[in-house]
mmCIF file of C-alpha atoms in Angstrom:
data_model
loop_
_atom_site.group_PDB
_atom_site.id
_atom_site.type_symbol
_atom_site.label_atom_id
_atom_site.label_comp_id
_atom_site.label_asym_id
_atom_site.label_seq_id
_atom_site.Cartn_x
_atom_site.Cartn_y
_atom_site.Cartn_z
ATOM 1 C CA UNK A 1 -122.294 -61.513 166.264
ATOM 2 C CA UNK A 2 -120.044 -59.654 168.883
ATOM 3 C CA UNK A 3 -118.938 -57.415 166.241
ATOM 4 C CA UNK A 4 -122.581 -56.559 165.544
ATOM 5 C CA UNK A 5 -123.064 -56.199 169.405
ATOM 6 C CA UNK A 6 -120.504 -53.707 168.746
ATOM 7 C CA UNK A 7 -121.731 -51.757 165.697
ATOM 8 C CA UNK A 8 -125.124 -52.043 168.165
ATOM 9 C CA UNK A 9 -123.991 -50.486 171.145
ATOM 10 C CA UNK A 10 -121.945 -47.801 169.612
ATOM 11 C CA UNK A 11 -125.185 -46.414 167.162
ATOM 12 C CA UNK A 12 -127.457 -46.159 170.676
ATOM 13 C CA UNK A 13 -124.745 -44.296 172.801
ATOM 14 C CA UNK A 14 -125.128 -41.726 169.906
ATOM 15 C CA UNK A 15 -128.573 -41.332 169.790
ATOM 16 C CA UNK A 16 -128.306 -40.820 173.603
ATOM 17 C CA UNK A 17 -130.007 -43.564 174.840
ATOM 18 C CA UNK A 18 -128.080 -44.392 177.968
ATOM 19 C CA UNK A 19 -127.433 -47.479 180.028
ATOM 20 C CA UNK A 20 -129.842 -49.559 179.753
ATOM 21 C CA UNK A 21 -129.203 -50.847 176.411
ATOM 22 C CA UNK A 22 -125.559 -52.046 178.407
ATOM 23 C CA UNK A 23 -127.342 -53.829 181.234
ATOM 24 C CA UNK A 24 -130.772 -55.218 179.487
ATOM 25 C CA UNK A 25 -129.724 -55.831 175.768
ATOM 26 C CA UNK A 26 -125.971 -56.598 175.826
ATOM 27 C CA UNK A 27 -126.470 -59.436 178.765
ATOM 28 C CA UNK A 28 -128.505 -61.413 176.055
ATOM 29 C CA UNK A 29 -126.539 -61.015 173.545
ATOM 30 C CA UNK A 30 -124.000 -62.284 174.985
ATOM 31 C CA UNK A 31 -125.205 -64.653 176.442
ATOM 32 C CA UNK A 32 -126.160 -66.071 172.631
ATOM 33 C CA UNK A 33 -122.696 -65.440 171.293
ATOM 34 C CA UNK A 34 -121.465 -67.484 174.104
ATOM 35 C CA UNK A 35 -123.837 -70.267 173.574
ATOM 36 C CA UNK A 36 -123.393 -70.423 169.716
ATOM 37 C CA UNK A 37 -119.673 -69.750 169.657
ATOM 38 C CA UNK A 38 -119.840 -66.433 168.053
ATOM 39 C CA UNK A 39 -121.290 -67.239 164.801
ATOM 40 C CA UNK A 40 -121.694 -64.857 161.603
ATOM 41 C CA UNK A 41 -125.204 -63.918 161.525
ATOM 42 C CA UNK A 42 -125.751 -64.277 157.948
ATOM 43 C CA UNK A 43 -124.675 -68.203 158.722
ATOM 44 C CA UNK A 44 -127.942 -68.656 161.235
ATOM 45 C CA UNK A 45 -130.295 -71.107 160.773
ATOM 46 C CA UNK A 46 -133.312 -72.555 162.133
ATOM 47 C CA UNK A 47 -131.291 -75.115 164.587
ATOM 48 C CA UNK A 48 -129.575 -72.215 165.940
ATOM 49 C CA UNK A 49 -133.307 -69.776 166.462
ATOM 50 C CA UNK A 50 -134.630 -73.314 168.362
ATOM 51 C CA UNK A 51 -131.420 -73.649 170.733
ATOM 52 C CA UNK A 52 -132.128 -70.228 171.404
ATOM 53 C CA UNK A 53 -135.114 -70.778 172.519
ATOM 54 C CA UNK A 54 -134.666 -73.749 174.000
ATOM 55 C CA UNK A 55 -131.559 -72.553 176.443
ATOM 56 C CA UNK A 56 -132.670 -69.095 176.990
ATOM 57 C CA UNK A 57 -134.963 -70.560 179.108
ATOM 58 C CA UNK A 58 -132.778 -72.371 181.025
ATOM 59 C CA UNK A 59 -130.984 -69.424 182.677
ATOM 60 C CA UNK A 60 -131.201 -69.662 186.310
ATOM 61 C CA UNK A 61 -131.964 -66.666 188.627
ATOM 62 C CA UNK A 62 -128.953 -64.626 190.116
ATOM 63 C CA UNK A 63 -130.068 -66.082 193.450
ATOM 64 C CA UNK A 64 -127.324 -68.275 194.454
ATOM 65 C CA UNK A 65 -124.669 -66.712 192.654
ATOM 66 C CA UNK A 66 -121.873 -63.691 193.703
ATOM 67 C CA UNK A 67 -121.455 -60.797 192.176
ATOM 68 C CA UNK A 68 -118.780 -61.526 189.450
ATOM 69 C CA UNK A 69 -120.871 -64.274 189.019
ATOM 70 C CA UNK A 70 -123.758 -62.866 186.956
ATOM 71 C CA UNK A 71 -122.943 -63.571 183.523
ATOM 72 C CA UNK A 72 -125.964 -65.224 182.148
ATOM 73 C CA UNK A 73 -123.629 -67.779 180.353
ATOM 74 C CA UNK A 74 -121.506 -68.391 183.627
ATOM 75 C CA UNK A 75 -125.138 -69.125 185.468
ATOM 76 C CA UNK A 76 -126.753 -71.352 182.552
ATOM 77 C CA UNK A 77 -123.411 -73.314 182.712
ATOM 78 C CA UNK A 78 -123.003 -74.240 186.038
ATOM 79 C CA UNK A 79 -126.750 -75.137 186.470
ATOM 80 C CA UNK A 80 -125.695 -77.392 183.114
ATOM 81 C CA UNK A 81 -122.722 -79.002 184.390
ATOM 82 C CA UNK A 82 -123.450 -79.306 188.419
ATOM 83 C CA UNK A 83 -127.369 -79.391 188.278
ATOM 84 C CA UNK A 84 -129.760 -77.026 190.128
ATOM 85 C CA UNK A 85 -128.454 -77.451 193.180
ATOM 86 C CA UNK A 86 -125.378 -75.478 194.437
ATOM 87 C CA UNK A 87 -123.365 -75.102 197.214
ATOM 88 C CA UNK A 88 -122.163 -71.407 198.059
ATOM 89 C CA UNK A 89 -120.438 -69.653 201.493
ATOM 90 C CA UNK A 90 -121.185 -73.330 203.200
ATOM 91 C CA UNK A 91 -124.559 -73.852 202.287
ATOM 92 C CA UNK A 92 -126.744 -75.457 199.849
ATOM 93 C CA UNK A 93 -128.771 -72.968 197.534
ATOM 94 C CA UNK A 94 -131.761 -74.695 194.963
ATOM 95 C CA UNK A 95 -131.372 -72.722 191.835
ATOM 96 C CA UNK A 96 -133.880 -71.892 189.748
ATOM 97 C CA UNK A 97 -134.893 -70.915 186.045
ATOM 98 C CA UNK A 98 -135.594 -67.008 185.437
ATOM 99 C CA UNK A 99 -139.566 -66.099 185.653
ATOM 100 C CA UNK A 100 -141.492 -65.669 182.697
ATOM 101 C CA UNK A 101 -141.684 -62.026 183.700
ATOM 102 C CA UNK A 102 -138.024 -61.571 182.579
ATOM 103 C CA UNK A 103 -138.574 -63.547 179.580
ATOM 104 C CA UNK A 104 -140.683 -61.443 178.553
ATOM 105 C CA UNK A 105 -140.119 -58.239 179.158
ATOM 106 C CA UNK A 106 -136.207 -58.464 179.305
ATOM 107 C CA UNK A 107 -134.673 -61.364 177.108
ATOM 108 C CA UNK A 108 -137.252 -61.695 174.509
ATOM 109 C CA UNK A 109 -136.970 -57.451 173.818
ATOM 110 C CA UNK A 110 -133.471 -57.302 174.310
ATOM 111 C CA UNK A 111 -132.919 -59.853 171.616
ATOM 112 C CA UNK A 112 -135.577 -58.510 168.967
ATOM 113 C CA UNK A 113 -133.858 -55.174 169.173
ATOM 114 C CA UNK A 114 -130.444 -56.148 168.401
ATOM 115 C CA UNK A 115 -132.048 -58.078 165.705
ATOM 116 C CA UNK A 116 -133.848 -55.833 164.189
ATOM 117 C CA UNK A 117 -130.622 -53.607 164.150
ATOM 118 C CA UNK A 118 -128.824 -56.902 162.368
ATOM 119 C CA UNK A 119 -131.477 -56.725 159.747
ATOM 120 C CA UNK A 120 -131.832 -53.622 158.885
ATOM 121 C CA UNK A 121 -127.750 -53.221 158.723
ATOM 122 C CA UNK A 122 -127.796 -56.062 156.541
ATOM 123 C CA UNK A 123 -125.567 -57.907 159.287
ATOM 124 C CA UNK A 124 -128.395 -60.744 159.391
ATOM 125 C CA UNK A 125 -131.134 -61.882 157.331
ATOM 126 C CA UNK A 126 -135.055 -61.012 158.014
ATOM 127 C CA UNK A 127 -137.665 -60.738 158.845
ATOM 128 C CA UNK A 128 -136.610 -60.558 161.819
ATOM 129 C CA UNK A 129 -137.393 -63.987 164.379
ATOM 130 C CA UNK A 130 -140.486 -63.845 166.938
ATOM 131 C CA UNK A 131 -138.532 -64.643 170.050
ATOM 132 C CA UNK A 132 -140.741 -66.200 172.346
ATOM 133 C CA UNK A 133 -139.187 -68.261 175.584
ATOM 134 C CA UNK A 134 -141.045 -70.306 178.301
ATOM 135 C CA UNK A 135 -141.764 -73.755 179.970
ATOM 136 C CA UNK A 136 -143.953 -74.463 182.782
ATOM 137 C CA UNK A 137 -140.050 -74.507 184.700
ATOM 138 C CA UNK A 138 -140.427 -71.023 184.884
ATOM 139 C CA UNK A 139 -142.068 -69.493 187.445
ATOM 140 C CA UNK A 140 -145.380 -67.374 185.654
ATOM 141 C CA UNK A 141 -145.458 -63.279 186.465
ATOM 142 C CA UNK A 142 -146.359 -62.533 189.934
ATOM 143 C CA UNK A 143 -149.926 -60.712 190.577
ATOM 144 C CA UNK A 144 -149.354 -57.130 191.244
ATOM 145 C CA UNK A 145 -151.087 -55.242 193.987
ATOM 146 C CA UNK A 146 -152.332 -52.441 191.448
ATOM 147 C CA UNK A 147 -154.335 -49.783 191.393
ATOM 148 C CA UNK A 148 -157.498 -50.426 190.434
ATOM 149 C CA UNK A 149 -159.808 -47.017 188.156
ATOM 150 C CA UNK A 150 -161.819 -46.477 191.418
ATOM 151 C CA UNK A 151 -158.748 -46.429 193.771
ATOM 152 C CA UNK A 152 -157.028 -44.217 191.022
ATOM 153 C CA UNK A 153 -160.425 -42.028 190.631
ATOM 154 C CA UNK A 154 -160.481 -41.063 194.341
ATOM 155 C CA UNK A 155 -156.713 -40.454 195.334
ATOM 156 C CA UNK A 156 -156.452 -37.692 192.066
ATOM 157 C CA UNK A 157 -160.382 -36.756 193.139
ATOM 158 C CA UNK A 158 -159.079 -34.832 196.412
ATOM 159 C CA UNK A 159 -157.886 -31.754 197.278
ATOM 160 C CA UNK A 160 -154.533 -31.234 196.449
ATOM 161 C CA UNK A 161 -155.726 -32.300 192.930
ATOM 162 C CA UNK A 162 -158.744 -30.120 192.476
ATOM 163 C CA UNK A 163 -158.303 -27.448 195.123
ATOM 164 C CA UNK A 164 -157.309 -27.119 198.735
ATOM 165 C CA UNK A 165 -156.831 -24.402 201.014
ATOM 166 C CA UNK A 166 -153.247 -23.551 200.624
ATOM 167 C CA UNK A 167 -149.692 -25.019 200.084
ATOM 168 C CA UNK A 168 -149.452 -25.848 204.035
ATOM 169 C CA UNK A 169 -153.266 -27.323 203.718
ATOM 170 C CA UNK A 170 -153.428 -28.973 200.863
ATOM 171 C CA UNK A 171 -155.671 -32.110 201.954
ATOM 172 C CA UNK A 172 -158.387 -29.473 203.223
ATOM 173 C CA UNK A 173 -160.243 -28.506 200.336
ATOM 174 C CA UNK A 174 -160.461 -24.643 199.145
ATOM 175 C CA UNK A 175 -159.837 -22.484 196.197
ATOM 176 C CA UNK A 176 -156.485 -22.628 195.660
ATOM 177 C CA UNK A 177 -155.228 -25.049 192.835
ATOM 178 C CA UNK A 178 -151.226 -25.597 193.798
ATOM 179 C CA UNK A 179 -149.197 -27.515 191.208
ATOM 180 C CA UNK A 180 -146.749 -27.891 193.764
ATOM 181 C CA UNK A 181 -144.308 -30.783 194.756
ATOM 182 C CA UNK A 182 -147.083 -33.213 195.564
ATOM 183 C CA UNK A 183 -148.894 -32.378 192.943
ATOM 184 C CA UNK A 184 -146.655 -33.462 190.167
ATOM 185 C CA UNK A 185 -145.038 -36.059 191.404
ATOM 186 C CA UNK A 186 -147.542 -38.312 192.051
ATOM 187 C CA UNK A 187 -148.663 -37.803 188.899
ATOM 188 C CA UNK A 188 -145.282 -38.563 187.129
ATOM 189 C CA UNK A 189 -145.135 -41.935 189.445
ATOM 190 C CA UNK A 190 -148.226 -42.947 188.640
ATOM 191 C CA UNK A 191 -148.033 -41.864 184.619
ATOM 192 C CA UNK A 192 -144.385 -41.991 183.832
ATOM 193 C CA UNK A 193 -143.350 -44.931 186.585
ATOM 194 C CA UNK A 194 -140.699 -42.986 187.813
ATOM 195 C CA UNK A 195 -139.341 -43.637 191.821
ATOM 196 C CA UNK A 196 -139.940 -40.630 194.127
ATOM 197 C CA UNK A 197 -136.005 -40.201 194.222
ATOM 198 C CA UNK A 198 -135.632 -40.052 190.712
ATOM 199 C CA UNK A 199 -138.549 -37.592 190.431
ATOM 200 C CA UNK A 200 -136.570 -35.338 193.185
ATOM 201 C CA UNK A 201 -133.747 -35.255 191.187
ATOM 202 C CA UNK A 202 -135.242 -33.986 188.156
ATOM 203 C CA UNK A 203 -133.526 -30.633 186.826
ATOM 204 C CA UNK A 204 -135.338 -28.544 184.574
ATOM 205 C CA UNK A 205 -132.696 -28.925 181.218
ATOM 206 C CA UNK A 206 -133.754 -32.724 181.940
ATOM 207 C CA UNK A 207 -137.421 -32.064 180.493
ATOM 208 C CA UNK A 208 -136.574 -32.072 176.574
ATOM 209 C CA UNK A 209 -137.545 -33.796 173.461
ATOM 210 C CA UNK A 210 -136.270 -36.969 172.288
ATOM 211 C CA UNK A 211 -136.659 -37.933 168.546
ATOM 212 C CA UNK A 212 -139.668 -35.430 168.297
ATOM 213 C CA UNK A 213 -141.419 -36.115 171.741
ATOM 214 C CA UNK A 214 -141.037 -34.600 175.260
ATOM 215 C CA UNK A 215 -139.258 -36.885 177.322
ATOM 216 C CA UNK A 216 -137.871 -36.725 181.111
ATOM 217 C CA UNK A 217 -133.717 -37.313 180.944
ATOM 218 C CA UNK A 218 -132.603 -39.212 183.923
ATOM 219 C CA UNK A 219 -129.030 -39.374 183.518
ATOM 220 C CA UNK A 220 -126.046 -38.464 185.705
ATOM 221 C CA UNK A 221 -124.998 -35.321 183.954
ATOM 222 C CA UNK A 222 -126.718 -32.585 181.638
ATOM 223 C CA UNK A 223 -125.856 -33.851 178.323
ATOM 224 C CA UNK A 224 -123.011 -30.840 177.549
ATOM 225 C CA UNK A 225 -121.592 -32.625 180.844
ATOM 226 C CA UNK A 226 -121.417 -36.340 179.909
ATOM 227 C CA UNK A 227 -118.600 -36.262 177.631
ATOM 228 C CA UNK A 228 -116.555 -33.861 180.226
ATOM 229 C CA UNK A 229 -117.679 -36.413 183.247
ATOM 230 C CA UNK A 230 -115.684 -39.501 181.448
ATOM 231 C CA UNK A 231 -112.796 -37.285 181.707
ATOM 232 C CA UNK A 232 -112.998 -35.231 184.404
ATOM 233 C CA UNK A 233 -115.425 -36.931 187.196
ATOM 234 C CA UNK A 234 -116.736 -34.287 189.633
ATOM 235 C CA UNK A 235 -118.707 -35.124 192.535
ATOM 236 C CA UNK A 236 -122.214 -34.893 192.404
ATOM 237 C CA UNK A 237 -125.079 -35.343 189.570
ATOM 238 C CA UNK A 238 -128.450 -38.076 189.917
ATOM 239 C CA UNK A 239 -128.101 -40.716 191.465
ATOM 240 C CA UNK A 240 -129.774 -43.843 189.921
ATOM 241 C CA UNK A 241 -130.176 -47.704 191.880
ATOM 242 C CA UNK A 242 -128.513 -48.976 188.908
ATOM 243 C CA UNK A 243 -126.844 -47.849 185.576
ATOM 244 C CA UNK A 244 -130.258 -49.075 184.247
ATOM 245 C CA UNK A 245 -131.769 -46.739 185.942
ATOM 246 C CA UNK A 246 -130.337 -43.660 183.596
ATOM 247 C CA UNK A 247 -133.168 -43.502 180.498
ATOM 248 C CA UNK A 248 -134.936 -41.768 178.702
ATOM 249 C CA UNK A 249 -139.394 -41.712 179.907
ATOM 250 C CA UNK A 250 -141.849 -40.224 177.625
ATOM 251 C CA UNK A 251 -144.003 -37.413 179.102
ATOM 252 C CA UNK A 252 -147.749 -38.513 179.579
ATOM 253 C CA UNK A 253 -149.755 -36.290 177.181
ATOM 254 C CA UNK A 254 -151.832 -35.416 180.300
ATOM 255 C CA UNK A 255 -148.724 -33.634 182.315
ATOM 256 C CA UNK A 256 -148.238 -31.670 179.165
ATOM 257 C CA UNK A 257 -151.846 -30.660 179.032
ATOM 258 C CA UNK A 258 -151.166 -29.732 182.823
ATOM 259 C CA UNK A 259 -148.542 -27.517 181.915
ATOM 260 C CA UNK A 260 -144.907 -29.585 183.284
ATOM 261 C CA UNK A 261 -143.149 -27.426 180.291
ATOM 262 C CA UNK A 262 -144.372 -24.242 181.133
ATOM 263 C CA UNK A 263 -143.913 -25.224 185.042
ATOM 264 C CA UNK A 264 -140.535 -25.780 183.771
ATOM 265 C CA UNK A 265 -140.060 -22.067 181.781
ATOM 266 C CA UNK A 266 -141.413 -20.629 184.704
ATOM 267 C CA UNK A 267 -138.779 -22.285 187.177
ATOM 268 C CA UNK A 268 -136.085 -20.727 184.693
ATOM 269 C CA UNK A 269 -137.245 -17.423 184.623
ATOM 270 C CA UNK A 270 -137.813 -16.935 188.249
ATOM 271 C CA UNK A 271 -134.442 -18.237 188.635
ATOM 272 C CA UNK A 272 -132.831 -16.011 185.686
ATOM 273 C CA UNK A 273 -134.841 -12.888 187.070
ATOM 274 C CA UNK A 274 -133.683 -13.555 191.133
ATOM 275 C CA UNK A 275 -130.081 -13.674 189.697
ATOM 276 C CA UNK A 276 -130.047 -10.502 187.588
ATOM 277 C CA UNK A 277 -131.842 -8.400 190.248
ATOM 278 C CA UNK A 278 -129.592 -9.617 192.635
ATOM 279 C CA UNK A 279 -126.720 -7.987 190.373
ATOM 280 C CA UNK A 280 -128.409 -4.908 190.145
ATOM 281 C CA UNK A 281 -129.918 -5.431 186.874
ATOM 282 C CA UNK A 282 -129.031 -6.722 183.058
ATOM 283 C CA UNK A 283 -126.961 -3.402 182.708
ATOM 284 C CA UNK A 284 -124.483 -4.395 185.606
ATOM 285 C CA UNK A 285 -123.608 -7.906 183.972
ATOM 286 C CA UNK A 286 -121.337 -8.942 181.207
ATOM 287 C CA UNK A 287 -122.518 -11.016 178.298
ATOM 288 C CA UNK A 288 -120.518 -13.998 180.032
ATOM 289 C CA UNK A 289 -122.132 -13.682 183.272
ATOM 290 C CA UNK A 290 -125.322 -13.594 181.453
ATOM 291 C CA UNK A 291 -124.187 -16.890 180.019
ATOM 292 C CA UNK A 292 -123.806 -18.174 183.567
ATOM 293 C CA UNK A 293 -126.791 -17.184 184.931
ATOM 294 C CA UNK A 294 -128.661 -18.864 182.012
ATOM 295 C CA UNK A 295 -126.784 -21.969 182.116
ATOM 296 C CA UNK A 296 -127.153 -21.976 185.904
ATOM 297 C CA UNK A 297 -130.796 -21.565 185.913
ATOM 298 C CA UNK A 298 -131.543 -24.643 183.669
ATOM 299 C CA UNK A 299 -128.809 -27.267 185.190
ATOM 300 C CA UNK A 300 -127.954 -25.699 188.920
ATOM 301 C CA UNK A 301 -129.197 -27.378 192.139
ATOM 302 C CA UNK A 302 -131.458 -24.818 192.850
ATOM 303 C CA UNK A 303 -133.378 -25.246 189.657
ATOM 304 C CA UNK A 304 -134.122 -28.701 190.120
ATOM 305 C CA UNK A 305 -137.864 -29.815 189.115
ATOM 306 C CA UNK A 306 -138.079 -32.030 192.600
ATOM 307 C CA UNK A 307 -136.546 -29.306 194.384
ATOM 308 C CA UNK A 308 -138.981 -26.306 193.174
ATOM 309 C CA UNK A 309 -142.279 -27.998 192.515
#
């Protein structure tokens, strides 16, 4: 199984899916090797699929537990061996199981996709299992504080929405319609789920399609930088909370009807036009400089999506 983990890993770097297949889908896994002892996956059974399922839901939360302490295997042990109660920097912490919300949308995905892989590499037999974790031991999801259609209705109902008095005024209502800053970012948070920091950081290269559909990149680098970066770290590039942060979000077919591409073309050319005027025109600049300019204009600071909205 680790050497499918492997085979796993290595096919979704190259199809540029970044790190959250390391920090959602490997932690699993591994966590299963561990538990089974590394088995050949052609070799599982249906008492192997039911201790899945039964231990999986035994992990306990990372509460109570240091940083090089998060290996699910490491937690699900001690809270085996010692019980649910631990003792950590002189005091007494009451573990407890993972929420049903991780189940769910972590463990339970994370382990159909690397199956799924298995089967259709021929690495483990299908169809492929319906992983499905839970006892009344862990806690059910928490109720969100979410938006209800009315709520939603009336925020994108005023002004800066569907036309205020200018840039500076854009809660007073007037003829101008400004697809400014404000205006598309809080309608990638609410549409794509994206944080206001990771919105701000958006450069215009990083609006691209991703196996046929238009996608926002949030990654460190521009992808002709990645391979450099590993070699050659400079400072700079997005910053993400965590490495699961970097991913790839699908554009909402409503900020394509908006226009977010051709906001995006426009944001280049105004660039790409500033640049070669300030050079005294095309005719004054080399075929390499041209390069730069063009390169610069989809990846620079200055062309940022947050930056120029």
């Amino acid at each position: 199984m680790s050497e499918v983990l492997t085979r796993f890993l290595t096919t979704q770097r190259a199809q540029g899916i970044d790190g959250r297949v390391e920090s959602e889908v490997a932690p699993i896994v591994n966590f299963v090797i561990n538990l089974l002892n590394d088995p050949v996956m052609l070799d599982i059974n249906g008492d192997h699929l039911l201790t899945i399922t039964r231990e999986v839901a035994e992990i306990p939360h990372p509460k109570g537990f240091g940083q090089d302490e998060r290996s699910l295997y490491f937690r699900w042990s001690t809270a085996r061996e010692n019980g649910w109660v631990r003792e950590r920097d002189g005091k007494i912490v009451q573990l407890k199981r993972v929420s049903q919300t991780t189940l769910d949308g972590k463990y339970a995905p994370g382990l159909n996709a690397f199956w799924k892989f298995a089967v259709e590499h021929w690495f483990a037999h299908g169809p492929v299992p319906s992983f499905e974790f839970g006892t009344k031991l862990n806690r059910p999801a928490a109720e969100r504080d979410a938006y209800n259609e009315d709520e939603v209705l009336t925020f994108f109902g005023a002004a800066p929405f569907t036309g205020c008095k200018s840039i500076a005024h854009c809660w007073i209502s007037g003829p101008q319609y400004i697809q400014g800053y404000f205006f598309w970012a809080n309608l990638i948070e609410l549409l794509a789920g994206m944080r206001p920091s990771e919105i701000a950081q958006l450069r215009c290269r990083d609006i691209l399609d991703f196996r046929g559909e238009p996608h926002f990149r949030y990654a460190p680098f521009a992808p002709d930088e990645t391979e450099k970066q590993r070699f050659d770290p400079q400072p700079g590039g997005t910053r993400g909370k965590t490495k699961s942060a970097y991913r790839w979000i699908a554009i909402h077919r409503l900020l394509l009807k908006l226009g977010i591409v051709e906001y995006r073309d426009a944001i280049v050319s105004a660039y790409r036009q500033a640049k070669i005027k300030e050079a005294g025109g095309r005719d004054h600049l080399s075929e390499e400089r041209l390069a730069a300019i063009e390169d610069q204009a989809t990846s620079s600071g200055s062309s940022r999506i947050g930056r120029c909205m």
